[in-house]
PDB file of C-alpha atoms and ligand atoms in Angstrom:
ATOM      1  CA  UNK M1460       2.777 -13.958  18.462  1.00 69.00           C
ATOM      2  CA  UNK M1461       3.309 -11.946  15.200  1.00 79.00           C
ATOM      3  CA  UNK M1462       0.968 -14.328  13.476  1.00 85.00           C
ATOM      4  CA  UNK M1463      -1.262 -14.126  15.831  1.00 87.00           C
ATOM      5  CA  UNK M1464      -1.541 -10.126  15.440  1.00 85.00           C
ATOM      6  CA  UNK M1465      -1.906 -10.540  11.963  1.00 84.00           C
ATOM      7  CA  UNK M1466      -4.892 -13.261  11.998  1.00 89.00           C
ATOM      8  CA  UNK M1467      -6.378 -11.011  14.588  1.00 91.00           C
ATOM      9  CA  UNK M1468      -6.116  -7.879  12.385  1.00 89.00           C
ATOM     10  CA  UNK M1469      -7.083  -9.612   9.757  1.00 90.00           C
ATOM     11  CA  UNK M1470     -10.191 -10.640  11.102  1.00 91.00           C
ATOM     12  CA  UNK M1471     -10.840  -6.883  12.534  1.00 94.00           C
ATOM     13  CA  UNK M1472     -10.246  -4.735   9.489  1.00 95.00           C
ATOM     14  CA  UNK M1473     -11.426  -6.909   6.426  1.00 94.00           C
ATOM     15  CA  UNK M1474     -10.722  -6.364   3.162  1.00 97.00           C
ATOM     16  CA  UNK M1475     -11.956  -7.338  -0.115  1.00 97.00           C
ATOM     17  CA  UNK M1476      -9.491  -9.172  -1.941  1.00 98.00           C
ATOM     18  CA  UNK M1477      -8.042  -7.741  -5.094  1.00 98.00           C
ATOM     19  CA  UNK M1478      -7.654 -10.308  -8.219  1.00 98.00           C
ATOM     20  CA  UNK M1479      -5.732  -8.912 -10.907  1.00 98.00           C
ATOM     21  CA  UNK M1480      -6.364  -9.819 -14.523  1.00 98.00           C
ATOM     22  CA  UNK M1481      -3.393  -9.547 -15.987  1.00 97.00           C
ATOM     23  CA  UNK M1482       0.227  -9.892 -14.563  1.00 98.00           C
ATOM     24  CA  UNK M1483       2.884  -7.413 -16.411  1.00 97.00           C
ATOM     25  CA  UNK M1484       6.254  -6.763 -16.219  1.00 97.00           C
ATOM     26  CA  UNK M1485       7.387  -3.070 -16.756  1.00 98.00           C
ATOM     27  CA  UNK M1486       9.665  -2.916 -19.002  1.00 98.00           C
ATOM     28  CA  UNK M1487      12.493  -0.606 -16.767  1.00 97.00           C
ATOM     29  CA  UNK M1488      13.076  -2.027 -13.227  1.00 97.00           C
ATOM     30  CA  UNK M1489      16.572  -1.934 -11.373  1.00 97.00           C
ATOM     31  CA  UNK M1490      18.082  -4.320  -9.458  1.00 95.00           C
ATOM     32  CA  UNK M1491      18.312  -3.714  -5.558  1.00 92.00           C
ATOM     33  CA  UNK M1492      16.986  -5.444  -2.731  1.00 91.00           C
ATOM     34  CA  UNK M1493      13.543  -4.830  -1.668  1.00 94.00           C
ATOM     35  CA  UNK M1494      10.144  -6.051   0.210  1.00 95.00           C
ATOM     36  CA  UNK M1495       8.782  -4.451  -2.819  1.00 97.00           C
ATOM     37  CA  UNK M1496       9.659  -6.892  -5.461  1.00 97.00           C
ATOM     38  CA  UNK M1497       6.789  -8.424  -6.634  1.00 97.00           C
ATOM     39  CA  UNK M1498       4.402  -5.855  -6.588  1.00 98.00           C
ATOM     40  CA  UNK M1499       5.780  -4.893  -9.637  1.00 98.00           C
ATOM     41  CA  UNK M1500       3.402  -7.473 -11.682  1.00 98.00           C
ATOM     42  CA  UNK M1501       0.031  -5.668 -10.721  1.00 98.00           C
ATOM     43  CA  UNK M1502       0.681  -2.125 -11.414  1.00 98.00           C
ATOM     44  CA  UNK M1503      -0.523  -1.837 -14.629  1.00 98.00           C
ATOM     45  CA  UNK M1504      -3.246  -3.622 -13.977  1.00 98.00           C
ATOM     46  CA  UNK M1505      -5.019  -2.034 -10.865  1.00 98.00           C
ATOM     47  CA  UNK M1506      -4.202   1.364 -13.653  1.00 98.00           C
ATOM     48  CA  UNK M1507      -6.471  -0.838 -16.103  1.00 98.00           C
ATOM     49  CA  UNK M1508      -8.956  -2.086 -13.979  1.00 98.00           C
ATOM     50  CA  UNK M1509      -9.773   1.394 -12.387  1.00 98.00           C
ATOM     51  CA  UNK M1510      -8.954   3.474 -14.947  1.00 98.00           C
ATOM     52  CA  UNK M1511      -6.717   5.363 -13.399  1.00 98.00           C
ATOM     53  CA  UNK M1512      -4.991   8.700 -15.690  1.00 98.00           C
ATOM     54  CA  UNK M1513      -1.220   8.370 -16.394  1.00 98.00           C
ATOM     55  CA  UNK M1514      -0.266  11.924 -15.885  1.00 98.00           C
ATOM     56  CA  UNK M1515       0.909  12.066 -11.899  1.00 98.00           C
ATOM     57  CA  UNK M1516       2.354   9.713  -9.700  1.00 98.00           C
ATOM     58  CA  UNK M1517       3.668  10.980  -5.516  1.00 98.00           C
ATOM     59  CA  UNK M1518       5.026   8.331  -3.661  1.00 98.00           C
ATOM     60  CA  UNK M1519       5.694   8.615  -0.090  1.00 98.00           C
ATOM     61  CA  UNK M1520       8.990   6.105   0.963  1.00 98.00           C
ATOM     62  CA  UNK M1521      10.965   5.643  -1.903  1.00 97.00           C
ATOM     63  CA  UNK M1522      14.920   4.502  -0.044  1.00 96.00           C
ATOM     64  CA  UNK M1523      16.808   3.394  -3.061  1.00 95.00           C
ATOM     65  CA  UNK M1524      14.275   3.760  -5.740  1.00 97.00           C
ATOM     66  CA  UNK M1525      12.492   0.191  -6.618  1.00 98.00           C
ATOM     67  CA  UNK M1526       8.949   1.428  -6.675  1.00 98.00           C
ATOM     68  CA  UNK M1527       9.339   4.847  -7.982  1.00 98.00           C
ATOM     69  CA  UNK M1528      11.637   3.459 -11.394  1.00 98.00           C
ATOM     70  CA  UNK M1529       8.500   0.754 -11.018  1.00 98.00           C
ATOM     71  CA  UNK M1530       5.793   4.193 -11.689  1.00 98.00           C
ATOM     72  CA  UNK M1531       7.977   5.759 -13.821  1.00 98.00           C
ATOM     73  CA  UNK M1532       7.088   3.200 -17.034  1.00 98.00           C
ATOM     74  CA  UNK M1533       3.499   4.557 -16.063  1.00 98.00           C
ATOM     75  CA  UNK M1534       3.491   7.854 -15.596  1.00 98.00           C
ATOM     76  CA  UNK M1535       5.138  11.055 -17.565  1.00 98.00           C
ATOM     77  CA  UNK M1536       5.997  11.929 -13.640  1.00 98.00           C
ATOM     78  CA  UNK M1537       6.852  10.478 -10.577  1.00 98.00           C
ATOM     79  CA  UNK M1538       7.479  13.009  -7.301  1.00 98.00           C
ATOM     80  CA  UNK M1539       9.332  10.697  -4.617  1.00 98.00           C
ATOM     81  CA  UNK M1540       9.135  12.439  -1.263  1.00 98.00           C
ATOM     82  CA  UNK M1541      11.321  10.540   1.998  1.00 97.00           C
ATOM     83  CA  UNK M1542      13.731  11.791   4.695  1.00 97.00           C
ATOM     84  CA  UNK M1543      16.210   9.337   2.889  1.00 96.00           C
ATOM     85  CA  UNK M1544      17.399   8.460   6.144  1.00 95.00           C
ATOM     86  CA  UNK M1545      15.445   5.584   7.332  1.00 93.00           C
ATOM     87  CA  UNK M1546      12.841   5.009   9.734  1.00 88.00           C
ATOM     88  CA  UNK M1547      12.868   2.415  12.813  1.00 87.00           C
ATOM     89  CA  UNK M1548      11.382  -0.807  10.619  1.00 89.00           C
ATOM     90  CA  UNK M1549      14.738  -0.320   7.789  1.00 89.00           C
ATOM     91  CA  UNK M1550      17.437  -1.500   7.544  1.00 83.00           C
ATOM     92  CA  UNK M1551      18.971   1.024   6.218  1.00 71.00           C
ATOM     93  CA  UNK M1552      19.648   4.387   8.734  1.00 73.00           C
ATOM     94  CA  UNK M1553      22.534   6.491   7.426  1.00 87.00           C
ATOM     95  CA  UNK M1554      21.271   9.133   4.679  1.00 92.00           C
ATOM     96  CA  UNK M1555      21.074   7.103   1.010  1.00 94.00           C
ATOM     97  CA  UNK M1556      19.744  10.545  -1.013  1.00 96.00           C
ATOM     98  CA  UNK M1557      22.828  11.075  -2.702  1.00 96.00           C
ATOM     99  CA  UNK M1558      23.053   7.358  -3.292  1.00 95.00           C
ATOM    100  CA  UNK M1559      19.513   6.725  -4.717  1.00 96.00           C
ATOM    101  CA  UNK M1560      19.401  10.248  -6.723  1.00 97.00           C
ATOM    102  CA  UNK M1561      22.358   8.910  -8.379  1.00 96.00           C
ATOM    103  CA  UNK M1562      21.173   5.614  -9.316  1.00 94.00           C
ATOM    104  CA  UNK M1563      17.853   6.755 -10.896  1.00 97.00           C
ATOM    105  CA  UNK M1564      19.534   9.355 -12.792  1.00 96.00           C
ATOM    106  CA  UNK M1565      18.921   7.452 -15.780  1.00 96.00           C
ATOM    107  CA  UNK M1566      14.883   7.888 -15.329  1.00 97.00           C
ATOM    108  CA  UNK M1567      14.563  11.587 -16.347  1.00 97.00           C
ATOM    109  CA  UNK M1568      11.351  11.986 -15.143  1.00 98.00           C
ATOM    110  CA  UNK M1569      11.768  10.872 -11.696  1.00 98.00           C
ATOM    111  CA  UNK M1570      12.180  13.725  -9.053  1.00 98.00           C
ATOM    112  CA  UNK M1571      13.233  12.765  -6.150  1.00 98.00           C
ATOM    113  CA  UNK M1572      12.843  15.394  -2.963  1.00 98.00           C
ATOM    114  CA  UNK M1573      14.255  15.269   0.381  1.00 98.00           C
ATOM    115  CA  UNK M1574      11.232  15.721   2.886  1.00 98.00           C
ATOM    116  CA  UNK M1575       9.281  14.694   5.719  1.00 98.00           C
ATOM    117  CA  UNK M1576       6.220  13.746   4.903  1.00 98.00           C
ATOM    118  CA  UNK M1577       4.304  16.317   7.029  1.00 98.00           C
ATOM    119  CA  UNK M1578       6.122  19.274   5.792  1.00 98.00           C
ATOM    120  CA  UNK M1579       5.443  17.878   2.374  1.00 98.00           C
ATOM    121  CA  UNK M1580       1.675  18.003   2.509  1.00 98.00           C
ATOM    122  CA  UNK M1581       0.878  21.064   4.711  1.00 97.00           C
ATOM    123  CA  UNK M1582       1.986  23.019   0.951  1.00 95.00           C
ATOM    124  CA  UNK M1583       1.088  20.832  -1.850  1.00 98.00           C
ATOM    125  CA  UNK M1584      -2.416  21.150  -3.412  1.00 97.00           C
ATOM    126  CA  UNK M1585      -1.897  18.952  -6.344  1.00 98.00           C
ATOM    127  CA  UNK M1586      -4.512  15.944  -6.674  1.00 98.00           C
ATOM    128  CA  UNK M1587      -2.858  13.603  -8.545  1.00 98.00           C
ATOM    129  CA  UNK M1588      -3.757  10.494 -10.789  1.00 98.00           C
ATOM    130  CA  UNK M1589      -1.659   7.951  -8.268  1.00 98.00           C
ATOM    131  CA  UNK M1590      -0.456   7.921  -4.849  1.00 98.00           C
ATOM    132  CA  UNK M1591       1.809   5.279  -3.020  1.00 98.00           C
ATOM    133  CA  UNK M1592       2.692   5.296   0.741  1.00 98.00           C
ATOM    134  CA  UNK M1593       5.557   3.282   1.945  1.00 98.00           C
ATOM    135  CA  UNK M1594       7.061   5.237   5.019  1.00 98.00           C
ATOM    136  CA  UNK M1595       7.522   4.307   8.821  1.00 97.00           C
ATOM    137  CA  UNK M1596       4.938   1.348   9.333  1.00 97.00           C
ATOM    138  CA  UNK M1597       3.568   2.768  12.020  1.00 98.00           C
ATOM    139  CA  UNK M1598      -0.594   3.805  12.600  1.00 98.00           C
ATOM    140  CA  UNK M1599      -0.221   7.496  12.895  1.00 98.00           C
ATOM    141  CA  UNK M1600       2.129   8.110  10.023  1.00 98.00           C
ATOM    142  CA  UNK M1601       0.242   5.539   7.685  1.00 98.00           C
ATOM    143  CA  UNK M1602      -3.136   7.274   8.726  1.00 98.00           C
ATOM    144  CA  UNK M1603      -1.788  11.290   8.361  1.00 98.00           C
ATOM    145  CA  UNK M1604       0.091  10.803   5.256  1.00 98.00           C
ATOM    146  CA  UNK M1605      -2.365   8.324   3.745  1.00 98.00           C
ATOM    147  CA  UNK M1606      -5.703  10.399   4.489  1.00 98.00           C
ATOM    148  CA  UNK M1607      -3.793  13.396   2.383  1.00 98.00           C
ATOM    149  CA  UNK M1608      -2.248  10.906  -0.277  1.00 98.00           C
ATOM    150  CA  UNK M1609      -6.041   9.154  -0.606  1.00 98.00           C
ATOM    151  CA  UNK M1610      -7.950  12.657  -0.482  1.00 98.00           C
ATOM    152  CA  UNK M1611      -5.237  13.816  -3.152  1.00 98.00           C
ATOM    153  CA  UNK M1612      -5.462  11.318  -5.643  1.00 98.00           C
ATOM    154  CA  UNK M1613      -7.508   9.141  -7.859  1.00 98.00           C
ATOM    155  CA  UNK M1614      -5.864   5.798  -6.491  1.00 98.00           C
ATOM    156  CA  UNK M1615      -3.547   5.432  -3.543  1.00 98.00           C
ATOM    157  CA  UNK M1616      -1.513   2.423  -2.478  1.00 98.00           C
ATOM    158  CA  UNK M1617       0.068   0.965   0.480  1.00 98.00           C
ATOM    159  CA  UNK M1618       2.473  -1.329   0.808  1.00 98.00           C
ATOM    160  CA  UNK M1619       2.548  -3.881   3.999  1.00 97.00           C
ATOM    161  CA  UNK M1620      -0.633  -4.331   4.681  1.00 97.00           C
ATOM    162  CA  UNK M1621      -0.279  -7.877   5.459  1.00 96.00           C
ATOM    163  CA  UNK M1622       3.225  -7.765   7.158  1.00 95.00           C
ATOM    164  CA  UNK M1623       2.519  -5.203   9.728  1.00 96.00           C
ATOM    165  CA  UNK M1624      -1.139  -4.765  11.150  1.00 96.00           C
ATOM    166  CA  UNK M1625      -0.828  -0.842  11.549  1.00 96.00           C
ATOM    167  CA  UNK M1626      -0.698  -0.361   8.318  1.00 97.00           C
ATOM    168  CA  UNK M1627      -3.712  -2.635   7.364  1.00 97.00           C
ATOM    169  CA  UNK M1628      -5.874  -0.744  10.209  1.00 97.00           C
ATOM    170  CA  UNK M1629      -5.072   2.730   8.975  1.00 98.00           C
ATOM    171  CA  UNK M1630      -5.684   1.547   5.463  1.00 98.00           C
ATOM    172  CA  UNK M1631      -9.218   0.237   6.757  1.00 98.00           C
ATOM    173  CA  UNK M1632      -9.728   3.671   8.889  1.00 98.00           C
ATOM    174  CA  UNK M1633      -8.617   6.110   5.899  1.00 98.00           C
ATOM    175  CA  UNK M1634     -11.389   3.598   3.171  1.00 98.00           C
ATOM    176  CA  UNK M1635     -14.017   4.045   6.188  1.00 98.00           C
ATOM    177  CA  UNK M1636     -13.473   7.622   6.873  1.00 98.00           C
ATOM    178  CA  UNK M1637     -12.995   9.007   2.991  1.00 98.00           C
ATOM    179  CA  UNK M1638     -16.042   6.966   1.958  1.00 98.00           C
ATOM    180  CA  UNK M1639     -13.590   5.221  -0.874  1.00 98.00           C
ATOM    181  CA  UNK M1640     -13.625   1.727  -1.696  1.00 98.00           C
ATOM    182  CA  UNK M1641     -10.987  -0.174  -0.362  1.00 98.00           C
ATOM    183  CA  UNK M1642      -8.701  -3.581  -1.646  1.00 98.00           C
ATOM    184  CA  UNK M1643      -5.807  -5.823  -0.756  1.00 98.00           C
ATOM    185  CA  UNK M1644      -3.979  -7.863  -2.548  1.00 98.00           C
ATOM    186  CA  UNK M1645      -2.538 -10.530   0.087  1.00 97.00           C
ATOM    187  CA  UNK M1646       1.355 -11.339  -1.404  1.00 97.00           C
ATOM    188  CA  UNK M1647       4.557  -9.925  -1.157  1.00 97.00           C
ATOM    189  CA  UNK M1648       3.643  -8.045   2.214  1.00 96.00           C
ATOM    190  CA  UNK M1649       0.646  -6.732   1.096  1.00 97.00           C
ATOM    191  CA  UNK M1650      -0.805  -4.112  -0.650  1.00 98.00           C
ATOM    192  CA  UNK M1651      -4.287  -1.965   0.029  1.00 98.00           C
ATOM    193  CA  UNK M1652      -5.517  -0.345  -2.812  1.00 98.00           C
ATOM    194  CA  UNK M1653      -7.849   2.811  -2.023  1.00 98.00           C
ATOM    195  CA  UNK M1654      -9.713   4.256  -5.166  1.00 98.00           C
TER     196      UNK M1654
HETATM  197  C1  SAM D 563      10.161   0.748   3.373  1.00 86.56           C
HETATM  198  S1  SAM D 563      11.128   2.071   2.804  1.00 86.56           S
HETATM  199  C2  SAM D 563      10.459   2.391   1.193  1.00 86.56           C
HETATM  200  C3  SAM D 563      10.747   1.276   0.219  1.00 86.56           C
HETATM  201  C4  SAM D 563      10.517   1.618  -1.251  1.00 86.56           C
HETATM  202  N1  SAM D 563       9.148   2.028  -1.526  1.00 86.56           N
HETATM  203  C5  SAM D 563      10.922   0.506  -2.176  1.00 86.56           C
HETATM  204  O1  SAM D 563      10.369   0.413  -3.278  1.00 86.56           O
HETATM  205  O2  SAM D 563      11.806  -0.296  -1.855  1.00 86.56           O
HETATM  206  C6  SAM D 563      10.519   3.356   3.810  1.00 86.56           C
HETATM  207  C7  SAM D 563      11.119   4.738   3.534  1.00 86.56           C
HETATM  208  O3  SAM D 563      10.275   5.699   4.197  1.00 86.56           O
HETATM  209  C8  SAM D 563      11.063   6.782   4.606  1.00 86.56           C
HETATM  210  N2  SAM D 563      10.346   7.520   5.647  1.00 86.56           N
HETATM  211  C9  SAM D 563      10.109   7.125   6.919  1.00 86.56           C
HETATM  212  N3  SAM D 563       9.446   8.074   7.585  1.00 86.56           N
HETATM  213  C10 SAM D 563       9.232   9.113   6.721  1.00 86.56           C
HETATM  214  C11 SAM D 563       8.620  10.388   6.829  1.00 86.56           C
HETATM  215  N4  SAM D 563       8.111  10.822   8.004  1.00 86.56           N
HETATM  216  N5  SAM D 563       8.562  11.176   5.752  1.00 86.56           N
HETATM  217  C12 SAM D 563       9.120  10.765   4.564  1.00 86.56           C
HETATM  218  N6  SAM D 563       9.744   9.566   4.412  1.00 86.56           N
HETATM  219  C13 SAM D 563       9.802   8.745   5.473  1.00 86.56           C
HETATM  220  C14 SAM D 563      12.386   6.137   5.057  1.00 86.56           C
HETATM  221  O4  SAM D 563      13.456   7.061   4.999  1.00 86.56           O
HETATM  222  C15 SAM D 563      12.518   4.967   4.069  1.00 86.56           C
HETATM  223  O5  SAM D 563      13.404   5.295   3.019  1.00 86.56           O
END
């Protein structure tokens, strides 16, 4: 039945395929369990192919720190907003901010703040080189904090595309409605890339 959901959304929201070039390991990654892993390898590479600016990174979801310590070899910042408390599709429910602060201490310029999403955006002006969105896999969060994230940077990401059919419509809604150009690269859950 979950296949099934995923063939059909795959059939109504298409989107182009994205081929990297060039598969590169950064050189500072920790080691925790994630659906992440992976996505690691293409980073630099969607930077290259769109020329994207290293300045700013925000990311949106960032539990115990893979992705962000993943931007952070990329970017002379990296904001990581979450409620560090878990959302209905983690494992993970108890609050982990004191955990994951802790464990990316080493990667100085990392800062890591304790937020909803929605109170995040309703203050924060920035546009930034690079966006990722990672949070509750459902429509209405992906679209709301995605729409800001895409209208607010040069490049936004989002991972699960392929794993959870929500997130692939929203991605497809938030290309269509922002008039960007839209990708997905099919592994490790999937990942849409709006530039
Ligand atoms: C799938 S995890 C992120 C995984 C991470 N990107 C990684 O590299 O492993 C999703 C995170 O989104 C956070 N989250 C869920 N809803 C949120 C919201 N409304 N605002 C901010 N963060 C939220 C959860 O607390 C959780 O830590």
């Amino acid at each position: 039945m979950a296949n099934l959901k995923k063939f059909i959304a795959s059939k109504l929201y298409p989107l182009a395929t994205y081929h990297p070039l060039k598969l590169s390991e950064p050189a500072k990654t920790i080691d925790i369990k994630t659906a992440w892993k992976g996505l690691e390898l293409i980073i630099e590479d969607i930077l290259i192919q769109f020329e994207i600016g290293r300045d700013n990174c925000i990311e949106f979801g960032v539990e115990f720190g893979f992705s962000s310590v993943v931007f952070s070899n990329y970017f002379k910042q990296v904001k990581g907003i979450d409620i560090f408390i878990g959302d209905e599709h983690t494992e993970e429910k108890g609050d982990h901010y004191e955990k994951t602060k802790n464990s990316l201490i080493a990667f100085e310029n990392i800062e890591l703040i304790k937020s909803d999403y929605r109170d995040w955006i309703k203050n924060d002006q920035t546009m930034y080189d690079f966006a990722h969105v990672d949070i509750v896999h459902n429509y209405k969060e992906t679209y709301e904090c995605g729409y800001w994230a895409a209208m607010h940077s040069k490049c936004c990401i989002f991972h699960d595309t392929e794993s959870f059919p929500a997130v692939r419509k929203a991605v497809y809604d938030i290309a269509k409605n922002t008039g960007k150009k839209v990708y997905n690269y099919p592994f490790h859950n999937g990942l849409g890339i709006i530039v």
